[in-house]
Amino acid sequence: MLKPAFLYEQLEKQDVEFMLGVPDSLLKHFGSYAFDKGNTLIAANEGGALAIASGYHLATGKIPLIYLQNSGFGNIVNPLTSLTDEEVYSIPALIMVGWRGKPGTNDEPQHIKPGKTQEEQLKALGLPYSILSSDKQQVEKQLGTAFDTMRKKSSPYVLLVPPDTFENYAFQGDSNTHLYSLKREEALEQLVQKFGEEDVIVSTTGKTSRELFELREKHGLGHHRDFLTVGSMGHASQIALGIALEKNNRRVFCIDGDGAMIMHMGALAIIGEQQPSNYYHILINNGAHESVGGQPTAGFHIDFGKIAEGCGYKQSFRVSDLSSLNNKFDEFVNAEGPVLLEIMTNTGARSDLGRPTLSPTENKENFMQFLSED
């Protein structure tokens, strides 16, 4: 396995001074090391990362590094084909992609198709690539080839990173999450006991949906009311909007995360423009990409309430402890939607946190049956 420090040092030898991207579980050890070195920026989404990197290259002439998970590769395809491509602006960038769902490995359902088709996608786009080795000498050769190619062609090069490539590295940075005592699961436990029998829940990707599933189990509440958005980061709020517009006799709750909301913040404008009166948006803001390394988001530097209201939400509320959550929840659900409730939390999850035991298809079928029972 590679030490993150080794790869970082090899990139420095190639004059890489700027690293940015969207944190990934397979790359979290390298990303955390780079962040602790003060040499990385967390982008809103993968396409935005490549755009920032392109601006950096235009300003400096140097080659940046971008990192991402292959589940977000779709977000980067647009600037790859219409900005950095040789036939457009011809901008070089080293793109390190965590290869979730790599054929021959076990992974979650949402990673199977991205993993299976990743190499085909790179070939279809005409992107030169190599599969990062865990052997130091081989890595040096691979990087030499990558930078020679980028300097010669003045276009991107991809490094695919298989599972278990990097040795562990614990993020040393501080995302100021200690400002809040409330944990996400504590907040979710209060919420699941407050939702009504007919309420519709759409939860965002990551630990939020995993905790929601286990809390339903714990309280014997069933799973039919919940759509667990196990992939499609940043899109839970739009899924909820599609439901709310058609099921206007039901309260629809979206349980979102700060990283997910930032990734596709334009969703707030569409929700506000559509004015669904039955739309209740709950944002659990812990200021971090917790499930993929703990690197900070911009969540603690944003006034989400003002943004939501500026987009047309009728009201916004903000709480940071169980007492204020319990006090404000009734006011929140009695307000006319769209309305936002932001819950400020600390990071941290149970070490024994499991994953949903229902398949995505089973979740969908149970959920659709629930929605059909008007």
Short mmCIF file of C-alpha atoms in Angstrom, two decimals:
data_model
loop_
_atom_site.label_atom_id
_atom_site.label_comp_id
_atom_site.label_asym_id
_atom_site.label_seq_id
_atom_site.Cartn_x
_atom_site.Cartn_y
_atom_site.Cartn_z
CA MET A 1 0.00 0.00 0.00
CA LEU A 2 1.11 3.55 -0.71
CA LYS A 3 1.82 6.09 1.96
CA PRO A 4 -0.12 9.27 1.12
CA ALA A 5 3.04 11.23 1.88
CA PHE A 6 4.94 9.34 -0.83
CA LEU A 7 2.49 10.21 -3.58
CA TYR A 8 2.29 13.79 -2.35
CA GLU A 9 6.09 14.10 -2.53
CA GLN A 10 6.17 12.62 -6.04
CA LEU A 11 3.58 15.16 -7.18
CA GLU A 12 5.64 17.96 -5.65
CA LYS A 13 8.59 16.76 -7.74
CA GLN A 14 6.39 17.25 -10.80
CA ASP A 15 5.76 20.86 -9.72
CA VAL A 16 2.16 20.24 -8.63
CA GLU A 17 1.30 23.02 -6.21
CA PHE A 18 -2.50 23.04 -6.33
CA MET A 19 -4.78 20.13 -5.43
CA LEU A 20 -8.55 20.21 -5.19
CA GLY A 21 -11.64 18.08 -5.58
CA VAL A 22 -14.53 16.36 -3.85
CA PRO A 23 -13.56 13.97 -1.02
CA ASP A 24 -13.85 10.25 -1.75
CA SER A 25 -13.76 7.23 0.56
CA LEU A 26 -11.01 5.51 -1.45
CA LEU A 27 -8.91 8.68 -1.63
CA LYS A 28 -9.67 9.99 1.85
CA HIS A 29 -6.24 9.15 3.24
CA PHE A 30 -4.44 11.03 0.47
CA GLY A 31 -6.98 13.85 0.45
CA SER A 32 -6.74 14.26 4.22
CA TYR A 33 -2.94 14.35 4.04
CA ALA A 34 -3.00 16.96 1.28
CA PHE A 35 -5.53 19.05 3.19
CA ASP A 36 -3.42 18.91 6.34
CA LYS A 37 -0.45 20.12 4.27
CA GLY A 38 -2.53 23.17 3.37
CA ASN A 39 -2.42 22.36 -0.31
CA THR A 40 -5.96 21.54 -1.31
CA LEU A 41 -9.38 23.09 -1.83
CA ILE A 42 -12.71 21.32 -1.38
CA ALA A 43 -14.91 22.11 -4.39
CA ALA A 44 -18.70 22.18 -4.49
CA ASN A 45 -18.79 19.44 -7.13
CA GLU A 46 -16.50 17.65 -9.55
CA GLY A 47 -17.23 19.79 -12.59
CA GLY A 48 -16.61 22.90 -10.53
CA ALA A 49 -13.29 21.44 -9.40
CA LEU A 50 -12.13 21.09 -13.01
CA ALA A 51 -13.29 24.63 -13.77
CA ILE A 52 -11.31 26.03 -10.82
CA ALA A 53 -8.31 23.95 -11.87
CA SER A 54 -8.60 25.32 -15.41
CA GLY A 55 -8.58 28.88 -14.08
CA TYR A 56 -5.50 28.04 -12.03
CA HIS A 57 -3.72 26.69 -15.12
CA LEU A 58 -4.65 29.78 -17.13
CA ALA A 59 -3.19 31.97 -14.39
CA THR A 60 0.00 29.98 -13.74
CA GLY A 61 0.68 27.62 -16.64
CA LYS A 62 1.08 24.82 -14.09
CA ILE A 63 -0.69 21.45 -13.93
CA PRO A 64 -3.15 20.97 -11.03
CA LEU A 65 -4.39 17.75 -9.41
CA ILE A 66 -8.11 17.01 -9.12
CA TYR A 67 -9.48 14.15 -7.03
CA LEU A 68 -12.95 12.63 -7.03
CA GLN A 69 -14.96 9.44 -6.67
CA ASN A 70 -16.11 7.81 -9.89
CA SER A 71 -19.72 8.15 -8.74
CA GLY A 72 -19.25 11.86 -9.42
CA PHE A 73 -17.54 11.38 -12.75
CA GLY A 74 -20.73 12.43 -14.55
CA ASN A 75 -20.40 15.90 -13.02
CA ILE A 76 -16.98 16.36 -14.60
CA VAL A 77 -17.80 15.10 -18.11
CA ASN A 78 -19.17 18.45 -19.30
CA PRO A 79 -16.01 20.51 -18.66
CA LEU A 80 -13.86 17.55 -19.73
CA THR A 81 -15.48 17.59 -23.18
CA SER A 82 -16.24 21.28 -23.62
CA LEU A 83 -13.48 23.08 -21.72
CA THR A 84 -10.24 21.14 -21.22
CA ASP A 85 -10.44 18.94 -24.33
CA GLU A 86 -7.68 19.24 -26.93
CA GLU A 87 -10.22 20.43 -29.50
CA VAL A 88 -11.46 23.23 -27.27
CA TYR A 89 -9.05 25.02 -24.85
CA SER A 90 -6.57 22.15 -24.43
CA ILE A 91 -5.95 22.45 -20.69
CA PRO A 92 -3.89 19.83 -18.81
CA ALA A 93 -4.94 18.47 -15.42
CA LEU A 94 -4.14 15.26 -13.53
CA ILE A 95 -7.46 13.71 -12.47
CA MET A 96 -7.28 11.08 -9.72
CA VAL A 97 -10.46 8.99 -9.63
CA GLY A 98 -11.39 6.64 -6.79
CA TRP A 99 -12.56 3.44 -8.46
CA ARG A 100 -15.57 2.37 -6.42
CA GLY A 101 -17.28 -0.74 -7.79
CA LYS A 102 -14.14 -1.95 -9.56
CA PRO A 103 -14.95 -5.29 -11.23
CA GLY A 104 -13.95 -8.16 -8.97
CA THR A 105 -14.53 -6.19 -5.75
CA ASN A 106 -17.56 -6.08 -3.46
CA ASP A 107 -19.32 -2.74 -3.20
CA GLU A 108 -22.69 -1.12 -2.64
CA PRO A 109 -25.34 -1.27 -5.42
CA GLN A 110 -24.98 2.38 -6.40
CA HIS A 111 -21.31 1.84 -7.23
CA ILE A 112 -21.65 -1.24 -9.44
CA LYS A 113 -22.50 0.46 -12.76
CA PRO A 114 -19.98 3.33 -12.36
CA GLY A 115 -17.26 0.81 -11.50
CA LYS A 116 -18.14 -1.58 -14.32
CA THR A 117 -18.18 1.13 -16.99
CA GLN A 118 -15.39 3.41 -15.77
CA GLU A 119 -12.70 2.29 -18.20
CA GLU A 120 -15.20 2.27 -21.08
CA GLN A 121 -16.13 5.87 -20.24
CA LEU A 122 -12.50 6.96 -20.30
CA LYS A 123 -11.92 5.25 -23.62
CA ALA A 124 -15.07 6.74 -25.13
CA LEU A 125 -13.90 10.20 -24.07
CA GLY A 126 -10.43 9.59 -25.48
CA LEU A 127 -8.79 10.21 -22.10
CA PRO A 128 -5.39 8.64 -21.51
CA TYR A 129 -5.27 6.84 -18.17
CA SER A 130 -3.46 4.32 -16.00
CA ILE A 131 -4.43 2.28 -12.95
CA LEU A 132 -2.40 3.53 -10.02
CA SER A 133 -0.04 0.91 -8.65
CA SER A 134 0.80 0.44 -4.99
CA ASP A 135 4.46 -0.19 -5.88
CA LYS A 136 6.63 2.90 -5.39
CA GLN A 137 8.85 2.38 -8.43
CA GLN A 138 5.86 1.72 -10.65
CA VAL A 139 4.14 4.84 -9.34
CA GLU A 140 7.14 6.96 -10.27
CA LYS A 141 7.02 5.56 -13.80
CA GLN A 142 3.26 6.09 -14.05
CA LEU A 143 3.56 9.70 -12.95
CA GLY A 144 6.40 10.25 -15.40
CA THR A 145 4.22 8.95 -18.23
CA ALA A 146 1.24 11.00 -17.07
CA PHE A 147 3.11 14.30 -16.92
CA ASP A 148 4.97 13.67 -20.17
CA THR A 149 1.61 13.03 -21.83
CA MET A 150 -0.05 16.10 -20.33
CA ARG A 151 2.83 18.39 -21.28
CA LYS A 152 2.97 17.01 -24.79
CA LYS A 153 -0.79 17.00 -25.49
CA SER A 154 -1.82 19.83 -23.13
CA SER A 155 -4.92 17.92 -21.99
CA PRO A 156 -6.09 15.88 -18.96
CA TYR A 157 -4.75 12.53 -17.82
CA VAL A 158 -6.60 10.17 -15.45
CA LEU A 159 -5.23 8.00 -12.64
CA LEU A 160 -7.72 5.32 -11.60
CA VAL A 161 -7.23 4.38 -7.95
CA PRO A 162 -8.43 0.89 -6.92
CA PRO A 163 -9.66 0.09 -3.40
CA ASP A 164 -7.02 -0.34 -0.66
CA THR A 165 -4.31 1.55 -2.54
CA PHE A 166 -3.39 3.94 0.29
CA GLU A 167 -2.26 3.33 3.82
CA ASN A 168 -4.39 4.87 6.55
CA TYR A 169 -3.93 8.52 7.38
CA ALA A 170 -6.11 10.23 10.00
CA PHE A 171 -7.27 13.74 9.16
CA GLN A 172 -5.67 16.17 11.60
CA GLY A 173 -7.60 19.26 10.56
CA ASP A 174 -10.33 21.00 12.49
CA SER A 175 -13.70 21.71 10.89
CA ASN A 176 -14.93 23.43 14.10
CA THR A 177 -17.57 20.76 14.60
CA HIS A 178 -16.89 20.91 18.35
CA LEU A 179 -18.98 24.09 18.39
CA TYR A 180 -22.09 21.91 18.57
CA SER A 181 -22.99 19.16 21.02
CA LEU A 182 -25.78 17.56 18.99
CA LYS A 183 -24.97 14.53 16.83
CA ARG A 184 -26.77 13.78 13.56
CA GLU A 185 -28.21 10.48 14.79
CA GLU A 186 -29.59 12.17 17.91
CA ALA A 187 -31.37 14.72 15.74
CA LEU A 188 -32.68 12.01 13.40
CA GLU A 189 -34.01 9.99 16.34
CA GLN A 190 -36.12 12.95 17.41
CA LEU A 191 -37.34 13.51 13.86
CA VAL A 192 -38.44 9.93 13.15
CA GLN A 193 -40.63 10.05 16.27
CA LYS A 194 -42.22 13.32 15.14
CA PHE A 195 -43.04 12.42 11.54
CA GLY A 196 -46.66 11.44 10.90
CA GLU A 197 -48.00 8.18 9.47
CA GLU A 198 -48.68 9.82 6.08
CA ASP A 199 -45.51 11.91 5.89
CA VAL A 200 -43.12 11.20 3.02
CA ILE A 201 -39.36 11.21 3.68
CA VAL A 202 -36.52 11.52 1.17
CA SER A 203 -33.07 11.26 2.78
CA THR A 204 -29.70 12.18 1.33
CA THR A 205 -26.81 9.85 0.56
CA GLY A 206 -24.28 8.67 3.13
CA LYS A 207 -24.64 8.09 6.84
CA THR A 208 -27.90 10.02 7.05
CA SER A 209 -29.83 7.35 5.16
CA ARG A 210 -28.02 4.56 7.01
CA GLU A 211 -28.91 6.04 10.38
CA LEU A 212 -32.49 6.70 9.32
CA PHE A 213 -32.88 3.05 8.33
CA GLU A 214 -31.50 1.78 11.65
CA LEU A 215 -33.62 4.21 13.68
CA ARG A 216 -36.77 3.00 11.91
CA GLU A 217 -35.71 -0.53 12.87
CA LYS A 218 -35.01 0.48 16.46
CA HIS A 219 -38.45 2.03 16.92
CA GLY A 220 -40.33 -0.55 14.84
CA LEU A 221 -41.64 2.11 12.47
CA GLY A 222 -41.16 0.35 9.11
CA HIS A 223 -39.28 1.66 6.09
CA HIS A 224 -42.06 2.24 3.57
CA ARG A 225 -42.26 6.01 4.17
CA ASP A 226 -38.58 6.59 3.37
CA PHE A 227 -36.81 6.91 0.03
CA LEU A 228 -33.12 6.39 0.80
CA THR A 229 -31.05 8.22 -1.80
CA VAL A 230 -28.03 5.93 -1.54
CA GLY A 231 -26.30 7.51 -4.57
CA SER A 232 -26.97 10.67 -6.61
CA MET A 233 -25.35 13.01 -4.09
CA GLY A 234 -26.99 16.42 -4.04
CA HIS A 235 -30.19 15.32 -5.77
CA ALA A 236 -32.38 14.23 -2.84
CA SER A 237 -34.06 17.64 -2.66
CA GLN A 238 -35.10 17.43 -6.32
CA ILE A 239 -36.44 13.91 -5.89
CA ALA A 240 -38.49 15.24 -3.00
CA LEU A 241 -39.70 18.14 -5.16
CA GLY A 242 -40.92 15.77 -7.87
CA ILE A 243 -42.93 13.89 -5.27
CA ALA A 244 -44.26 17.02 -3.56
CA LEU A 245 -45.59 18.46 -6.81
CA GLU A 246 -47.61 15.30 -7.50
CA LYS A 247 -48.63 14.41 -3.95
CA ASN A 248 -49.74 17.82 -2.74
CA ASN A 249 -52.03 16.24 -0.14
CA ARG A 250 -49.02 14.77 1.72
CA ARG A 251 -46.25 16.50 3.66
CA VAL A 252 -42.93 15.77 1.96
CA PHE A 253 -39.73 16.04 4.01
CA CYS A 254 -36.26 16.11 2.48
CA ILE A 255 -33.47 15.33 4.96
CA ASP A 256 -30.39 16.88 3.37
CA GLY A 257 -26.70 17.35 4.21
CA ASP A 258 -24.50 20.40 3.91
CA GLY A 259 -22.10 18.85 1.40
CA ALA A 260 -24.99 17.58 -0.71
CA MET A 261 -26.83 20.90 -0.63
CA ILE A 262 -23.69 22.81 -1.61
CA MET A 263 -23.00 20.37 -4.46
CA HIS A 264 -26.23 21.29 -6.28
CA MET A 265 -27.39 24.46 -4.55
CA GLY A 266 -29.32 25.57 -7.63
CA ALA A 267 -31.99 23.11 -6.51
CA LEU A 268 -33.12 25.67 -3.91
CA ALA A 269 -34.00 28.13 -6.66
CA ILE A 270 -36.26 25.62 -8.40
CA ILE A 271 -37.96 24.58 -5.16
CA GLY A 272 -38.54 28.23 -4.31
CA GLU A 273 -39.83 29.01 -7.78
CA GLN A 274 -42.30 26.10 -7.73
CA GLN A 275 -43.62 27.05 -4.27
CA PRO A 276 -44.79 23.59 -3.10
CA SER A 277 -46.72 24.36 0.08
CA ASN A 278 -46.18 20.78 1.34
CA TYR A 279 -42.36 20.86 1.05
CA TYR A 280 -40.33 20.68 4.28
CA HIS A 281 -36.57 20.82 3.84
CA ILE A 282 -34.42 19.66 6.77
CA LEU A 283 -30.71 20.40 6.50
CA ILE A 284 -28.39 18.57 8.90
CA ASN A 285 -25.24 20.69 8.82
CA ASN A 286 -22.12 19.21 10.41
CA GLY A 287 -19.66 21.24 8.32
CA ALA A 288 -17.88 18.16 7.01
CA HIS A 289 -17.74 15.45 4.36
CA GLU A 290 -17.88 13.01 7.25
CA SER A 291 -18.34 9.67 5.51
CA VAL A 292 -15.32 10.18 3.23
CA GLY A 293 -12.65 11.48 5.58
CA GLY A 294 -14.04 14.39 7.56
CA GLN A 295 -12.63 17.21 5.46
CA PRO A 296 -14.61 20.42 6.00
CA THR A 297 -17.30 21.74 3.72
CA ALA A 298 -18.16 25.43 3.49
CA GLY A 299 -21.26 24.62 5.52
CA PHE A 300 -20.32 26.61 8.62
CA HIS A 301 -19.53 29.69 6.51
CA ILE A 302 -22.89 29.85 4.74
CA ASP A 303 -26.21 31.34 5.81
CA PHE A 304 -28.40 28.65 4.26
CA GLY A 305 -31.53 30.25 5.68
CA LYS A 306 -30.96 33.54 3.86
CA ILE A 307 -30.13 31.67 0.66
CA ALA A 308 -33.31 29.59 0.90
CA GLU A 309 -35.47 32.65 1.60
CA GLY A 310 -33.74 34.49 -1.24
CA CYS A 311 -34.74 31.60 -3.50
CA GLY A 312 -38.39 31.83 -2.48
CA TYR A 313 -38.71 29.67 0.66
CA LYS A 314 -41.42 31.09 2.90
CA GLN A 315 -39.45 30.75 6.15
CA SER A 316 -36.27 29.28 7.60
CA PHE A 317 -35.38 28.07 11.10
CA ARG A 318 -32.03 27.19 12.69
CA VAL A 319 -31.45 25.03 15.78
CA SER A 320 -28.37 23.58 17.44
CA ASP A 321 -29.54 21.40 20.34
CA LEU A 322 -32.32 18.97 21.18
CA SER A 323 -34.27 21.50 23.19
CA SER A 324 -34.42 24.05 20.38
CA LEU A 325 -35.18 21.28 17.87
CA ASN A 326 -38.14 20.12 19.94
CA ASN A 327 -39.32 23.70 20.48
CA LYS A 328 -39.09 24.73 16.83
CA PHE A 329 -40.29 21.57 15.08
CA ASP A 330 -44.00 22.27 15.49
CA GLU A 331 -43.57 25.81 14.18
CA PHE A 332 -41.60 24.41 11.24
CA VAL A 333 -44.21 21.82 10.22
CA ASN A 334 -47.11 24.23 10.75
CA ALA A 335 -45.52 26.76 8.41
CA GLU A 336 -46.52 26.91 4.75
CA GLY A 337 -43.85 25.41 2.54
CA PRO A 338 -41.39 25.54 1.09
CA VAL A 339 -39.65 25.99 4.42
CA LEU A 340 -36.15 25.14 5.72
CA LEU A 341 -35.06 23.79 9.10
CA GLU A 342 -31.27 23.81 9.56
CA ILE A 343 -29.94 21.61 12.36
CA MET A 344 -26.36 22.33 13.41
CA THR A 345 -24.53 19.18 14.55
CA ASN A 346 -21.18 17.74 15.45
CA THR A 347 -19.55 14.98 13.44
CA GLY A 348 -19.44 11.39 14.66
CA ALA A 349 -21.25 8.15 14.05
CA ARG A 350 -21.50 4.77 15.73
CA SER A 351 -18.70 2.38 14.82
CA ASP A 352 -21.27 -0.39 14.36
CA LEU A 353 -23.49 1.62 11.99
CA GLY A 354 -24.86 -0.78 9.42
CA ARG A 355 -26.30 -0.41 5.94
CA PRO A 356 -29.88 -0.87 4.75
CA THR A 357 -30.85 -4.53 4.52
CA LEU A 358 -33.40 -3.78 1.80
CA SER A 359 -32.14 -3.49 -1.78
CA PRO A 360 -32.70 -0.17 -3.58
CA THR A 361 -35.36 -1.85 -5.73
CA GLU A 362 -37.19 -3.18 -2.66
CA ASN A 363 -37.00 0.28 -1.09
CA LYS A 364 -38.46 1.83 -4.26
CA GLU A 365 -41.32 -0.68 -4.55
CA ASN A 366 -42.34 -0.33 -0.89
CA PHE A 367 -42.13 3.44 -1.15
CA MET A 368 -44.22 3.63 -4.32
CA GLN A 369 -46.88 1.43 -2.72
CA PHE A 370 -46.96 3.84 0.23
CA LEU A 371 -47.33 6.83 -2.11
CA SER A 372 -50.18 5.16 -3.97
CA GLU A 373 -52.27 4.83 -0.80
CA ASP A 374 -54.06 8.18 -0.95
#
